[in-house]
Amino acid sequence: MYDVVVRVLIVCSLLGVASFTAVASPARRKPAGAAAAAKTVGIEDFEHYANDQELAKIWYRPPHGGGAVQTLDVKEHASGKYGLRFAYSTSKEEGKQYAAICRVSKWDLSGTNAARFWLKPDGSGRKLMFQFNIANEQGKNIHDLWDFEYFPKKGDSAPRLVTVPYAALVHDVKYADSPNTSPVFRPEAVIEVALYIGSRKDEPGDGVYYFDDFAGVQVR
């Protein structure tokens, strides 16, 4: 058992660097180093899907990126019966250096100041990018993206909680459909969550990352 605290920075796009706190600990146990949450708003716990086909429709693979197969997993998860198994394949081909899956919905994360999720990497050391997309003031999707990059160490496959302060998100405006993006992150306006594995700097190949219990939290 061990706790690791790392400093660094990070949807459906890729780039940016922020600061976050990642805590590694044994599976299915609350990490000793995890900050207590005064408020929690659920984003995804993977308990309500009937099968893998239903999951893949909701957590869909976008038309860009490398290979991705998203399924429910009954062994590697933080709580409940299921977690997400994200099997990916990357290559050196342009646009295939990463694999991505996304979920579109609406979440009001008012009263929270960080995102938190359970992660079990595969030891490859490939970059994970977590991304939020927020709607504009009129509630429309203009691809106002906010990124967080996390770099597990090579050889490290221990499960951990990753806590991402909203203040650590990097505003990625290069894919925006409008110049009227928000100058600040608006937790009440989240409309999409995306996961990216791999980058140009990573060794290409196949692997599996596991996820569970995405939430917005208020931490002190």
PDB file of C-alpha atoms in Angstrom:
ATOM      1  CA  MET A   1       0.000   0.000   0.000  1.00  0.00           C
ATOM      2  CA  TYR A   2       1.245   3.454  -0.763  1.00  0.00           C
ATOM      3  CA  ASP A   3       0.132   7.009  -1.418  1.00  0.00           C
ATOM      4  CA  VAL A   4       1.555   9.083  -4.212  1.00  0.00           C
ATOM      5  CA  VAL A   5       0.979  12.795  -4.528  1.00  0.00           C
ATOM      6  CA  VAL A   6       1.897  14.270  -7.882  1.00  0.00           C
ATOM      7  CA  ARG A   7       1.724  17.809  -9.256  1.00  0.00           C
ATOM      8  CA  VAL A   8       0.949  18.466 -12.916  1.00  0.00           C
ATOM      9  CA  LEU A   9      -1.934  19.881 -15.127  1.00  0.00           C
ATOM     10  CA  ILE A  10      -5.056  18.648 -18.173  1.00  0.00           C
ATOM     11  CA  VAL A  11     -11.874  15.893 -23.051  1.00  0.00           C
ATOM     12  CA  CYS A  12     -12.810  15.128 -26.743  1.00  0.00           C
ATOM     13  CA  SER A  13      -9.242  17.022 -27.940  1.00  0.00           C
ATOM     14  CA  LEU A  14      -5.655  16.922 -26.690  1.00  0.00           C
ATOM     15  CA  LEU A  15      -2.894  19.276 -25.285  1.00  0.00           C
ATOM     16  CA  GLY A  16      -2.493  21.536 -22.244  1.00  0.00           C
ATOM     17  CA  VAL A  17      -0.855  21.107 -18.829  1.00  0.00           C
ATOM     18  CA  ALA A  18      -2.304  21.792 -15.274  1.00  0.00           C
ATOM     19  CA  SER A  19      -1.866  20.898 -11.638  1.00  0.00           C
ATOM     20  CA  PHE A  20      -3.637  18.097  -9.865  1.00  0.00           C
ATOM     21  CA  THR A  21      -3.376  15.714  -7.005  1.00  0.00           C
ATOM     22  CA  ALA A  22      -3.353  11.981  -7.624  1.00  0.00           C
ATOM     23  CA  VAL A  23      -3.517   9.525  -4.758  1.00  0.00           C
ATOM     24  CA  ALA A  24      -2.593   5.888  -5.298  1.00  0.00           C
ATOM     25  CA  SER A  25      -3.837   3.176  -2.976  1.00  0.00           C
ATOM     26  CA  PRO A  26      -5.079  -0.437  -2.925  1.00  0.00           C
ATOM     27  CA  ALA A  27      -8.218  -1.192  -4.940  1.00  0.00           C
ATOM     28  CA  ARG A  28     -11.644  -0.958  -3.288  1.00  0.00           C
ATOM     29  CA  ARG A  29     -10.344   0.990  -0.313  1.00  0.00           C
ATOM     30  CA  LYS A  30     -10.593   4.697   0.312  1.00  0.00           C
ATOM     31  CA  PRO A  31      -7.100   6.126  -0.161  1.00  0.00           C
ATOM     32  CA  ALA A  32      -5.681   7.406   3.090  1.00  0.00           C
ATOM     33  CA  GLY A  33      -4.409  10.548   1.375  1.00  0.00           C
ATOM     34  CA  ALA A  34      -7.682  11.485  -0.336  1.00  0.00           C
ATOM     35  CA  ALA A  35      -9.116  14.811   0.799  1.00  0.00           C
ATOM     36  CA  ALA A  36     -12.585  14.485   2.316  1.00  0.00           C
ATOM     37  CA  ALA A  37     -15.354  15.807   0.108  1.00  0.00           C
ATOM     38  CA  ALA A  38     -17.842  18.197   1.727  1.00  0.00           C
ATOM     39  CA  LYS A  39     -20.159  17.741  -1.281  1.00  0.00           C
ATOM     40  CA  THR A  40     -20.319  15.160  -4.056  1.00  0.00           C
ATOM     41  CA  VAL A  41     -22.294  15.347  -7.312  1.00  0.00           C
ATOM     42  CA  GLY A  42     -22.255  12.150  -9.333  1.00  0.00           C
ATOM     43  CA  ILE A  43     -21.191  12.197 -12.976  1.00  0.00           C
ATOM     44  CA  GLU A  44     -20.878   8.476 -13.786  1.00  0.00           C
ATOM     45  CA  ASP A  45     -20.663   5.246 -11.758  1.00  0.00           C
ATOM     46  CA  PHE A  46     -21.368   2.711 -14.578  1.00  0.00           C
ATOM     47  CA  GLU A  47     -24.032   0.896 -12.533  1.00  0.00           C
ATOM     48  CA  HIS A  48     -27.047   1.609 -14.761  1.00  0.00           C
ATOM     49  CA  TYR A  49     -25.984   0.003 -18.044  1.00  0.00           C
ATOM     50  CA  ALA A  50     -27.727  -3.203 -19.149  1.00  0.00           C
ATOM     51  CA  ASN A  51     -24.809  -4.423 -21.284  1.00  0.00           C
ATOM     52  CA  ASP A  52     -21.640  -3.428 -23.143  1.00  0.00           C
ATOM     53  CA  GLN A  53     -23.577  -2.335 -26.232  1.00  0.00           C
ATOM     54  CA  GLU A  54     -25.573   0.180 -24.219  1.00  0.00           C
ATOM     55  CA  LEU A  55     -22.402   1.470 -22.569  1.00  0.00           C
ATOM     56  CA  ALA A  56     -20.682   1.921 -25.949  1.00  0.00           C
ATOM     57  CA  LYS A  57     -23.597   4.018 -27.234  1.00  0.00           C
ATOM     58  CA  ILE A  58     -23.375   6.405 -24.289  1.00  0.00           C
ATOM     59  CA  TRP A  59     -19.570   6.400 -23.939  1.00  0.00           C
ATOM     60  CA  TYR A  60     -19.043   6.580 -27.672  1.00  0.00           C
ATOM     61  CA  ARG A  61     -15.879   6.519 -29.748  1.00  0.00           C
ATOM     62  CA  PRO A  62     -15.478   9.767 -31.746  1.00  0.00           C
ATOM     63  CA  PRO A  63     -14.508   9.670 -35.455  1.00  0.00           C
ATOM     64  CA  HIS A  64     -10.906  10.604 -34.651  1.00  0.00           C
ATOM     65  CA  GLY A  65      -8.179   8.780 -32.758  1.00  0.00           C
ATOM     66  CA  GLY A  66      -6.953   5.212 -32.587  1.00  0.00           C
ATOM     67  CA  GLY A  67      -8.748   2.045 -31.561  1.00  0.00           C
ATOM     68  CA  ALA A  68     -11.052   2.019 -28.538  1.00  0.00           C
ATOM     69  CA  VAL A  69     -13.245  -0.707 -27.033  1.00  0.00           C
ATOM     70  CA  GLN A  70     -15.274   0.314 -23.984  1.00  0.00           C
ATOM     71  CA  THR A  71     -16.900  -2.386 -21.850  1.00  0.00           C
ATOM     72  CA  LEU A  72     -18.215  -2.931 -18.339  1.00  0.00           C
ATOM     73  CA  ASP A  73     -15.812  -4.616 -15.944  1.00  0.00           C
ATOM     74  CA  VAL A  74     -16.816  -6.645 -12.882  1.00  0.00           C
ATOM     75  CA  LYS A  75     -13.328  -7.078 -11.408  1.00  0.00           C
ATOM     76  CA  GLU A  76     -11.520  -3.753 -11.644  1.00  0.00           C
ATOM     77  CA  HIS A  77     -13.647  -0.990 -10.142  1.00  0.00           C
ATOM     78  CA  ALA A  78     -13.913   1.188  -7.048  1.00  0.00           C
ATOM     79  CA  SER A  79     -17.454   0.447  -5.873  1.00  0.00           C
ATOM     80  CA  GLY A  80     -20.727  -1.174  -6.885  1.00  0.00           C
ATOM     81  CA  LYS A  81     -20.751  -3.973  -9.466  1.00  0.00           C
ATOM     82  CA  TYR A  82     -19.166  -2.335 -12.493  1.00  0.00           C
ATOM     83  CA  GLY A  83     -16.399  -0.091 -13.697  1.00  0.00           C
ATOM     84  CA  LEU A  84     -15.276   0.999 -17.163  1.00  0.00           C
ATOM     85  CA  ARG A  85     -12.705  -1.029 -19.096  1.00  0.00           C
ATOM     86  CA  PHE A  86     -11.162   1.198 -21.783  1.00  0.00           C
ATOM     87  CA  ALA A  87      -9.062  -0.950 -24.119  1.00  0.00           C
ATOM     88  CA  TYR A  88      -7.112   1.226 -26.537  1.00  0.00           C
ATOM     89  CA  SER A  89      -4.737   0.954 -29.477  1.00  0.00           C
ATOM     90  CA  THR A  90      -2.408   3.730 -30.658  1.00  0.00           C
ATOM     91  CA  SER A  91       0.082   4.046 -33.513  1.00  0.00           C
ATOM     92  CA  LYS A  92       2.499   6.550 -35.023  1.00  0.00           C
ATOM     93  CA  GLU A  93       0.015   7.378 -37.781  1.00  0.00           C
ATOM     94  CA  GLU A  94      -1.117  11.010 -37.678  1.00  0.00           C
ATOM     95  CA  GLY A  95      -4.291  11.320 -35.625  1.00  0.00           C
ATOM     96  CA  LYS A  96      -3.913   7.789 -34.244  1.00  0.00           C
ATOM     97  CA  GLN A  97      -1.382   8.560 -31.499  1.00  0.00           C
ATOM     98  CA  TYR A  98      -4.221   8.628 -28.974  1.00  0.00           C
ATOM     99  CA  ALA A  99      -7.521   6.838 -28.390  1.00  0.00           C
ATOM    100  CA  ALA A 100     -10.641   8.618 -27.135  1.00  0.00           C
ATOM    101  CA  ILE A 101     -14.129   7.986 -25.796  1.00  0.00           C
ATOM    102  CA  CYS A 102     -16.720  10.614 -24.825  1.00  0.00           C
ATOM    103  CA  ARG A 103     -20.030  10.949 -23.048  1.00  0.00           C
ATOM    104  CA  VAL A 104     -22.491  13.762 -23.850  1.00  0.00           C
ATOM    105  CA  SER A 105     -25.107  14.753 -21.266  1.00  0.00           C
ATOM    106  CA  LYS A 106     -25.792  17.657 -18.889  1.00  0.00           C
ATOM    107  CA  TRP A 107     -24.353  17.942 -15.405  1.00  0.00           C
ATOM    108  CA  ASP A 108     -24.861  20.744 -12.912  1.00  0.00           C
ATOM    109  CA  LEU A 109     -21.766  20.591 -10.720  1.00  0.00           C
ATOM    110  CA  SER A 110     -22.602  23.785  -8.831  1.00  0.00           C
ATOM    111  CA  GLY A 111     -21.093  23.918  -5.358  1.00  0.00           C
ATOM    112  CA  THR A 112     -18.104  21.742  -6.278  1.00  0.00           C
ATOM    113  CA  ASN A 113     -14.535  22.826  -6.973  1.00  0.00           C
ATOM    114  CA  ALA A 114     -12.919  19.660  -8.353  1.00  0.00           C
ATOM    115  CA  ALA A 115     -13.538  16.537 -10.396  1.00  0.00           C
ATOM    116  CA  ARG A 116     -12.625  13.174  -8.948  1.00  0.00           C
ATOM    117  CA  PHE A 117     -12.434   9.695 -10.441  1.00  0.00           C
ATOM    118  CA  TRP A 118     -10.975   6.248  -9.762  1.00  0.00           C
ATOM    119  CA  LEU A 119      -8.246   5.108 -12.133  1.00  0.00           C
ATOM    120  CA  LYS A 120      -6.210   1.959 -12.645  1.00  0.00           C
ATOM    121  CA  PRO A 121      -3.613   2.442 -15.411  1.00  0.00           C
ATOM    122  CA  ASP A 122      -1.853  -0.430 -17.162  1.00  0.00           C
ATOM    123  CA  GLY A 123       1.765   0.374 -16.350  1.00  0.00           C
ATOM    124  CA  SER A 124       2.511   1.687 -19.854  1.00  0.00           C
ATOM    125  CA  GLY A 125       3.046   5.246 -18.642  1.00  0.00           C
ATOM    126  CA  ARG A 126       0.851   6.578 -21.476  1.00  0.00           C
ATOM    127  CA  LYS A 127      -0.703   9.972 -20.909  1.00  0.00           C
ATOM    128  CA  LEU A 128      -4.309  10.272 -19.803  1.00  0.00           C
ATOM    129  CA  MET A 129      -6.204  13.409 -20.688  1.00  0.00           C
ATOM    130  CA  PHE A 130      -9.487  14.129 -18.921  1.00  0.00           C
ATOM    131  CA  GLN A 131     -11.674  16.781 -20.525  1.00  0.00           C
ATOM    132  CA  PHE A 132     -14.800  18.794 -19.808  1.00  0.00           C
ATOM    133  CA  ASN A 133     -16.852  20.596 -22.439  1.00  0.00           C
ATOM    134  CA  ILE A 134     -19.107  23.409 -21.188  1.00  0.00           C
ATOM    135  CA  ALA A 135     -22.108  25.027 -22.856  1.00  0.00           C
ATOM    136  CA  ASN A 136     -22.193  28.736 -23.603  1.00  0.00           C
ATOM    137  CA  GLU A 137     -24.550  31.188 -21.880  1.00  0.00           C
ATOM    138  CA  GLN A 138     -27.350  30.151 -24.269  1.00  0.00           C
ATOM    139  CA  GLY A 139     -26.839  26.471 -23.428  1.00  0.00           C
ATOM    140  CA  LYS A 140     -25.324  25.618 -26.810  1.00  0.00           C
ATOM    141  CA  ASN A 141     -22.327  23.432 -27.529  1.00  0.00           C
ATOM    142  CA  ILE A 142     -19.515  25.572 -28.972  1.00  0.00           C
ATOM    143  CA  HIS A 143     -16.745  23.132 -27.939  1.00  0.00           C
ATOM    144  CA  ASP A 144     -15.551  25.236 -25.035  1.00  0.00           C
ATOM    145  CA  LEU A 145     -13.030  22.682 -23.775  1.00  0.00           C
ATOM    146  CA  TRP A 146     -11.170  22.414 -20.470  1.00  0.00           C
ATOM    147  CA  ASP A 147      -8.330  19.888 -20.213  1.00  0.00           C
ATOM    148  CA  PHE A 148      -6.316  18.066 -17.601  1.00  0.00           C
ATOM    149  CA  GLU A 149      -3.296  15.874 -18.368  1.00  0.00           C
ATOM    150  CA  TYR A 150      -2.137  13.076 -16.098  1.00  0.00           C
ATOM    151  CA  PHE A 151       1.038  11.041 -16.570  1.00  0.00           C
ATOM    152  CA  PRO A 152       1.169   7.708 -14.693  1.00  0.00           C
ATOM    153  CA  LYS A 153       4.686   6.462 -14.170  1.00  0.00           C
ATOM    154  CA  LYS A 154       5.842   3.607 -16.365  1.00  0.00           C
ATOM    155  CA  GLY A 155       5.423   0.358 -14.470  1.00  0.00           C
ATOM    156  CA  ASP A 156       2.791   1.846 -12.155  1.00  0.00           C
ATOM    157  CA  SER A 157      -0.529  -0.015 -12.432  1.00  0.00           C
ATOM    158  CA  ALA A 158      -1.823   0.661  -8.909  1.00  0.00           C
ATOM    159  CA  PRO A 159      -5.400   1.936  -8.553  1.00  0.00           C
ATOM    160  CA  ARG A 160      -5.817   5.457  -7.252  1.00  0.00           C
ATOM    161  CA  LEU A 161      -8.203   8.387  -6.930  1.00  0.00           C
ATOM    162  CA  VAL A 162      -7.405  11.347  -9.149  1.00  0.00           C
ATOM    163  CA  THR A 163      -8.655  14.715  -7.927  1.00  0.00           C
ATOM    164  CA  VAL A 164      -8.670  17.539 -10.462  1.00  0.00           C
ATOM    165  CA  PRO A 165      -9.249  21.055  -9.060  1.00  0.00           C
ATOM    166  CA  TYR A 166     -11.219  23.119 -11.544  1.00  0.00           C
ATOM    167  CA  ALA A 167      -8.578  25.808 -11.092  1.00  0.00           C
ATOM    168  CA  ALA A 168      -6.071  23.362 -12.630  1.00  0.00           C
ATOM    169  CA  LEU A 169      -8.008  22.851 -15.870  1.00  0.00           C
ATOM    170  CA  VAL A 170      -6.386  24.261 -18.998  1.00  0.00           C
ATOM    171  CA  HIS A 171      -8.708  26.217 -21.284  1.00  0.00           C
ATOM    172  CA  ASP A 172      -8.310  24.769 -24.793  1.00  0.00           C
ATOM    173  CA  VAL A 173      -9.961  27.172 -27.248  1.00  0.00           C
ATOM    174  CA  LYS A 174      -8.392  25.986 -30.503  1.00  0.00           C
ATOM    175  CA  TYR A 175     -11.361  23.759 -31.340  1.00  0.00           C
ATOM    176  CA  ALA A 176     -14.055  26.250 -30.303  1.00  0.00           C
ATOM    177  CA  ASP A 177     -16.799  26.999 -32.842  1.00  0.00           C
ATOM    178  CA  SER A 178     -17.196  30.528 -31.500  1.00  0.00           C
ATOM    179  CA  PRO A 179     -14.890  33.143 -29.983  1.00  0.00           C
ATOM    180  CA  ASN A 180     -17.401  33.640 -27.172  1.00  0.00           C
ATOM    181  CA  THR A 181     -15.910  31.034 -24.865  1.00  0.00           C
ATOM    182  CA  SER A 182     -16.090  31.467 -21.115  1.00  0.00           C
ATOM    183  CA  PRO A 183     -13.093  33.147 -19.446  1.00  0.00           C
ATOM    184  CA  VAL A 184     -13.681  30.943 -16.378  1.00  0.00           C
ATOM    185  CA  PHE A 185     -14.725  27.331 -15.957  1.00  0.00           C
ATOM    186  CA  ARG A 186     -18.461  27.036 -15.274  1.00  0.00           C
ATOM    187  CA  PRO A 187     -19.202  23.794 -13.352  1.00  0.00           C
ATOM    188  CA  GLU A 188     -22.949  24.309 -13.719  1.00  0.00           C
ATOM    189  CA  ALA A 189     -22.685  24.065 -17.529  1.00  0.00           C
ATOM    190  CA  VAL A 190     -20.845  20.767 -18.186  1.00  0.00           C
ATOM    191  CA  ILE A 191     -22.215  18.999 -21.280  1.00  0.00           C
ATOM    192  CA  GLU A 192     -19.511  16.463 -22.113  1.00  0.00           C
ATOM    193  CA  VAL A 193     -16.812  14.362 -20.492  1.00  0.00           C
ATOM    194  CA  ALA A 194     -14.018  12.819 -22.580  1.00  0.00           C
ATOM    195  CA  LEU A 195     -11.072  10.520 -21.931  1.00  0.00           C
ATOM    196  CA  TYR A 196      -7.928  10.394 -24.090  1.00  0.00           C
ATOM    197  CA  ILE A 197      -5.119   7.866 -23.710  1.00  0.00           C
ATOM    198  CA  GLY A 198      -1.760   8.340 -25.454  1.00  0.00           C
ATOM    199  CA  SER A 199       0.082  11.157 -27.203  1.00  0.00           C
ATOM    200  CA  ARG A 200       2.756  11.787 -29.813  1.00  0.00           C
ATOM    201  CA  LYS A 201       5.435  11.384 -27.165  1.00  0.00           C
ATOM    202  CA  ASP A 202       4.182   7.986 -25.975  1.00  0.00           C
ATOM    203  CA  GLU A 203       5.339   4.653 -27.341  1.00  0.00           C
ATOM    204  CA  PRO A 204       2.459   3.385 -29.533  1.00  0.00           C
ATOM    205  CA  GLY A 205       0.731   0.132 -28.688  1.00  0.00           C
ATOM    206  CA  ASP A 206      -2.220  -1.542 -26.989  1.00  0.00           C
ATOM    207  CA  GLY A 207      -3.356  -1.455 -23.399  1.00  0.00           C
ATOM    208  CA  VAL A 208      -6.215  -1.085 -20.923  1.00  0.00           C
ATOM    209  CA  TYR A 209      -7.064   1.658 -18.443  1.00  0.00           C
ATOM    210  CA  TYR A 210      -9.874   1.155 -15.901  1.00  0.00           C
ATOM    211  CA  PHE A 211     -12.141   3.914 -14.542  1.00  0.00           C
ATOM    212  CA  ASP A 212     -14.966   4.322 -12.054  1.00  0.00           C
ATOM    213  CA  ASP A 213     -16.925   6.824  -9.959  1.00  0.00           C
ATOM    214  CA  PHE A 214     -16.589  10.129 -11.810  1.00  0.00           C
ATOM    215  CA  ALA A 215     -17.940  12.965  -9.678  1.00  0.00           C
ATOM    216  CA  GLY A 216     -17.761  16.649  -8.943  1.00  0.00           C
ATOM    217  CA  VAL A 217     -16.609  17.240  -5.361  1.00  0.00           C
ATOM    218  CA  GLN A 218     -16.140  20.115  -2.963  1.00  0.00           C
ATOM    219  CA  VAL A 219     -12.804  19.663  -1.244  1.00  0.00           C
ATOM    220  CA  ARG A 220     -11.189  21.929   1.323  1.00  0.00           C
TER     221      ARG A 220
END
